[in-house]
Amino acid sequence: MTKFFSALLLVLMLAFSSYADEPESNDKRAILIVSFGTSMPEARKAIDNLFDAAKNNFPDYEIKLAFTSNIIRRKIAREENLNIQNPVQALAELNDSGFKKVYVIPTHIIPGEEYDEIKNVVEAFRTLSKYGFKEIKLARPFLNNYKDCEAMAEILISRFKDFLEKNSDTAVILMGHGTPEHPANALYALLQLALNNKMPNRIFLGTVESAPSIDDILLGLKNNLDIKKLVLSPFMIVAGDHANNDLAGEDDEESWLNILKKNGYANITTYLHGMGEDEKIADMFIKKLNALINED
């Protein structure tokens, strides 16, 4: 029933959209980048980096951006007078403008609940037959299998090498988002396994909303008494609200920063940069786009 109502909504939006002035062409192709979004302008550079990477690598494609969070979209519109479409609006506009091949790629880390919603929208457009696109495809997120986890582990080790190589008593603590009661959450455990295989007991991964939790990280740290210094960083595409408050909020008693301090860790450095700012993440993003476009 969800797909039926999604398809009905899309048909209605298309029916009331304006007709494109330019003629249709079977060669018109577009890439839609879908992010949860952030209302923090300084954090948006992580998304901009991925957008620019797509634009530079696919100059013959229209590149569009959509945010899934209506709360964030409304806040940006109110405070910055900037209108960012949601995925339904963005795809409807591309359809109305005569684009025939559209490739949708999320900036999400795992295929959790948010990814499922994007998948529903793409599937709804796919059911429109003669009113839809000639081709519409959805890419998988950054982590989809163990091979992805191994690649991500290499990126993380490189990302924090200056902290890890110079100081044998330092560990990196990463905060992911997590998705409760969803099988995709297991990918965090797979990533931790890949990290342990490459650099044991130096990078610990937890989530703010699911498992592993900060308690699991504390248990891992207590089993490694040589660790005296910590580096806190978000394992999220943007360093937004979770990074600045749940992870590193000095005024929040429940932040990971303060929980770790209460557990005896006084030497803590915060590295509040979204994963999307990393050029190796941008490279991984482009590889997934190439795989999507070229798959049969």
Coordinates of N, CA, C and O in Angstrom, one line a residue, residues 46-108:
A46 N 30.5 19.5 3.5 CA 30.8 18.1 3.2 C 29.9 17.6 2.1 O 30.3 16.8 1.2
I47 N 28.6 18.0 2.1 CA 27.7 17.7 1.0 C 28.2 18.4 -0.3 O 28.1 17.8 -1.4
D48 N 28.6 19.6 -0.2 CA 29.0 20.4 -1.4 C 30.2 19.7 -2.0 O 30.3 19.7 -3.2
N49 N 31.1 19.1 -1.2 CA 32.3 18.4 -1.7 C 31.8 17.2 -2.6 O 32.4 17.0 -3.7
L50 N 30.8 16.5 -2.2 CA 30.3 15.3 -2.9 C 29.6 15.8 -4.2 O 29.8 15.2 -5.3
F51 N 28.9 16.9 -4.1 CA 28.2 17.5 -5.2 C 29.2 17.9 -6.3 O 29.0 17.7 -7.5
D52 N 30.2 18.6 -5.8 CA 31.3 19.1 -6.8 C 32.0 18.0 -7.4 O 32.4 18.0 -8.6
A53 N 32.2 16.9 -6.7 CA 32.9 15.7 -7.2 C 32.1 15.1 -8.4 O 32.6 14.7 -9.4
A54 N 30.8 15.0 -8.1 CA 29.9 14.5 -9.2 C 29.9 15.4 -10.4 O 29.9 15.0 -11.6
K55 N 29.8 16.7 -10.2 CA 29.8 17.7 -11.2 C 31.1 17.6 -12.1 O 31.0 17.7 -13.3
N56 N 32.2 17.5 -11.4 CA 33.5 17.4 -12.1 C 33.7 16.1 -12.9 O 34.3 16.1 -14.0
N57 N 33.1 15.0 -12.4 CA 33.3 13.8 -13.0 C 32.3 13.4 -14.1 O 32.5 12.5 -14.9
F58 N 31.1 14.1 -14.0 CA 30.1 13.8 -14.9 C 29.6 15.2 -15.6 O 28.4 15.6 -15.3
P59 N 30.4 15.8 -16.4 CA 30.1 17.1 -16.9 C 28.9 17.1 -17.8 O 28.3 18.2 -18.0
D60 N 28.5 16.0 -18.4 CA 27.4 15.9 -19.3 C 26.1 15.6 -18.7 O 25.1 15.4 -19.4
Y61 N 26.1 15.5 -17.4 CA 24.9 15.2 -16.6 C 24.4 16.4 -15.8 O 25.2 17.3 -15.4
E62 N 23.1 16.5 -15.7 CA 22.5 17.5 -14.8 C 22.7 17.0 -13.4 O 22.3 15.8 -13.1
I63 N 23.3 17.8 -12.4 CA 23.5 17.3 -11.1 C 22.5 18.1 -10.2 O 22.5 19.3 -10.1
K64 N 21.7 17.3 -9.4 CA 20.7 17.9 -8.5 C 20.9 17.4 -7.1 O 21.4 16.3 -6.9
L65 N 20.5 18.2 -6.2 CA 20.6 17.8 -4.7 C 19.2 17.9 -4.1 O 18.4 18.8 -4.4
A66 N 18.9 16.9 -3.3 CA 17.7 16.9 -2.5 C 18.0 16.5 -1.0 O 18.9 15.7 -0.8
F67 N 17.2 17.1 -0.1 CA 17.3 16.7 1.3 C 16.0 16.0 1.7 O 14.9 16.3 1.3
T68 N 16.2 14.9 2.5 CA 15.0 14.1 2.9 C 14.3 14.7 4.1 O 13.1 14.5 4.4
S69 N 15.0 15.5 4.9 CA 14.4 16.0 6.2 C 13.6 17.3 5.9 O 14.2 18.4 5.5
N70 N 12.3 17.2 6.1 CA 11.5 18.4 5.9 C 11.7 19.5 6.9 O 11.7 20.7 6.6
I71 N 12.1 19.1 8.1 CA 12.4 20.0 9.2 C 13.6 20.9 8.8 O 13.6 22.1 8.9
I72 N 14.6 20.2 8.3 CA 15.8 20.9 7.9 C 15.6 21.8 6.7 O 16.0 23.0 6.6
R73 N 14.8 21.3 5.7 CA 14.5 22.1 4.5 C 13.8 23.4 4.9 O 14.1 24.4 4.4
R74 N 12.8 23.2 5.8 CA 12.0 24.4 6.2 C 12.9 25.4 7.0 O 12.7 26.6 6.8
K75 N 13.7 24.9 7.8 CA 14.6 25.8 8.6 C 15.5 26.6 7.6 O 15.8 27.8 7.8
I76 N 16.1 25.9 6.7 CA 17.0 26.5 5.7 C 16.2 27.6 4.9 O 16.7 28.7 4.7
A77 N 15.0 27.3 4.5 CA 14.2 28.2 3.7 C 13.9 29.4 4.6 O 13.9 30.6 4.1
R78 N 13.6 29.2 5.8 CA 13.2 30.3 6.7 C 14.4 31.2 7.1 O 14.3 32.4 7.1
E79 N 15.5 30.6 7.4 CA 16.7 31.3 7.9 C 17.6 31.8 6.8 O 18.3 32.8 6.9
E80 N 17.7 31.1 5.6 CA 18.6 31.4 4.6 C 17.9 31.8 3.3 O 18.6 32.1 2.3
N81 N 16.6 31.7 3.2 CA 15.9 32.0 2.0 C 16.4 31.1 0.9 O 16.5 31.6 -0.3
L82 N 16.7 29.9 1.2 CA 17.2 28.9 0.2 C 16.3 27.7 0.2 O 16.1 27.0 1.2
N83 N 15.8 27.4 -1.0 CA 14.8 26.3 -1.1 C 15.5 25.1 -1.7 O 16.0 25.1 -2.8
I84 N 15.5 24.0 -0.9 CA 16.1 22.8 -1.3 C 15.0 21.8 -1.4 O 14.2 21.6 -0.5
Q85 N 14.9 21.1 -2.6 CA 13.8 20.2 -2.8 C 13.9 18.9 -2.0 O 15.0 18.5 -1.6
N86 N 12.8 18.2 -1.8 CA 12.9 16.8 -1.3 C 13.0 15.9 -2.5 O 12.9 16.3 -3.7
P87 N 13.3 14.6 -2.3 CA 13.5 13.7 -3.5 C 12.3 13.6 -4.5 O 12.5 13.5 -5.7
V88 N 11.1 13.6 -3.9 CA 9.9 13.6 -4.8 C 9.9 14.8 -5.7 O 9.6 14.7 -6.9
Q89 N 10.1 16.0 -5.1 CA 10.0 17.2 -5.9 C 11.1 17.2 -7.0 O 10.9 17.6 -8.1
A90 N 12.3 16.8 -6.6 CA 13.5 16.9 -7.5 C 13.3 15.9 -8.7 O 13.5 16.3 -9.8
L91 N 12.7 14.7 -8.4 CA 12.5 13.8 -9.5 C 11.4 14.2 -10.4 O 11.4 14.0 -11.6
A92 N 10.3 14.8 -9.8 CA 9.2 15.3 -10.6 C 9.7 16.4 -11.5 O 9.3 16.5 -12.7
E93 N 10.5 17.3 -11.0 CA 11.0 18.4 -11.9 C 11.9 17.8 -13.0 O 11.8 18.3 -14.1
L94 N 12.7 16.8 -12.7 CA 13.5 16.2 -13.8 C 12.7 15.5 -14.8 O 12.9 15.6 -16.0
N95 N 11.6 14.9 -14.3 CA 10.7 14.2 -15.3 C 10.0 15.3 -16.2 O 9.9 15.1 -17.4
D96 N 9.6 16.4 -15.6 CA 8.9 17.4 -16.3 C 9.8 18.1 -17.3 O 9.4 18.7 -18.3
S97 N 11.1 18.1 -17.0 CA 12.1 18.8 -17.8 C 12.6 17.9 -18.9 O 13.5 18.3 -19.7
G98 N 12.1 16.7 -19.0 CA 12.4 15.8 -20.1 C 13.6 14.9 -20.0 O 14.1 14.3 -20.9
F99 N 14.1 14.8 -18.7 CA 15.2 13.9 -18.5 C 14.7 12.4 -18.6 O 13.7 12.1 -18.0
K100 N 15.5 11.6 -19.3 CA 15.0 10.2 -19.5 C 15.8 9.2 -18.7 O 15.3 8.1 -18.4
K101 N 17.0 9.5 -18.3 CA 17.8 8.6 -17.5 C 18.3 9.3 -16.2 O 19.0 10.4 -16.3
V102 N 17.9 8.8 -15.1 CA 18.2 9.5 -13.8 C 18.9 8.4 -12.9 O 18.4 7.3 -12.7
Y103 N 20.0 8.9 -12.3 CA 20.7 8.0 -11.4 C 20.7 8.7 -10.0 O 21.2 9.8 -9.8
V104 N 20.1 8.0 -9.0 CA 19.9 8.5 -7.7 C 21.0 7.9 -6.8 O 21.1 6.7 -6.7
I105 N 21.7 8.7 -6.1 CA 22.7 8.2 -5.2 C 22.6 8.9 -3.8 O 22.6 10.1 -3.7
P106 N 22.5 8.1 -2.7 CA 22.4 8.7 -1.4 C 23.7 9.0 -0.8 O 24.7 8.4 -1.2
T107 N 23.7 9.9 0.2 CA 25.0 10.2 0.9 C 25.0 9.4 2.2 O 25.8 9.6 3.1
H108 N 24.0 8.5 2.4 CA 23.9 7.8 3.7 C 25.0 6.8 3.8 O 25.5 6.2 2.8

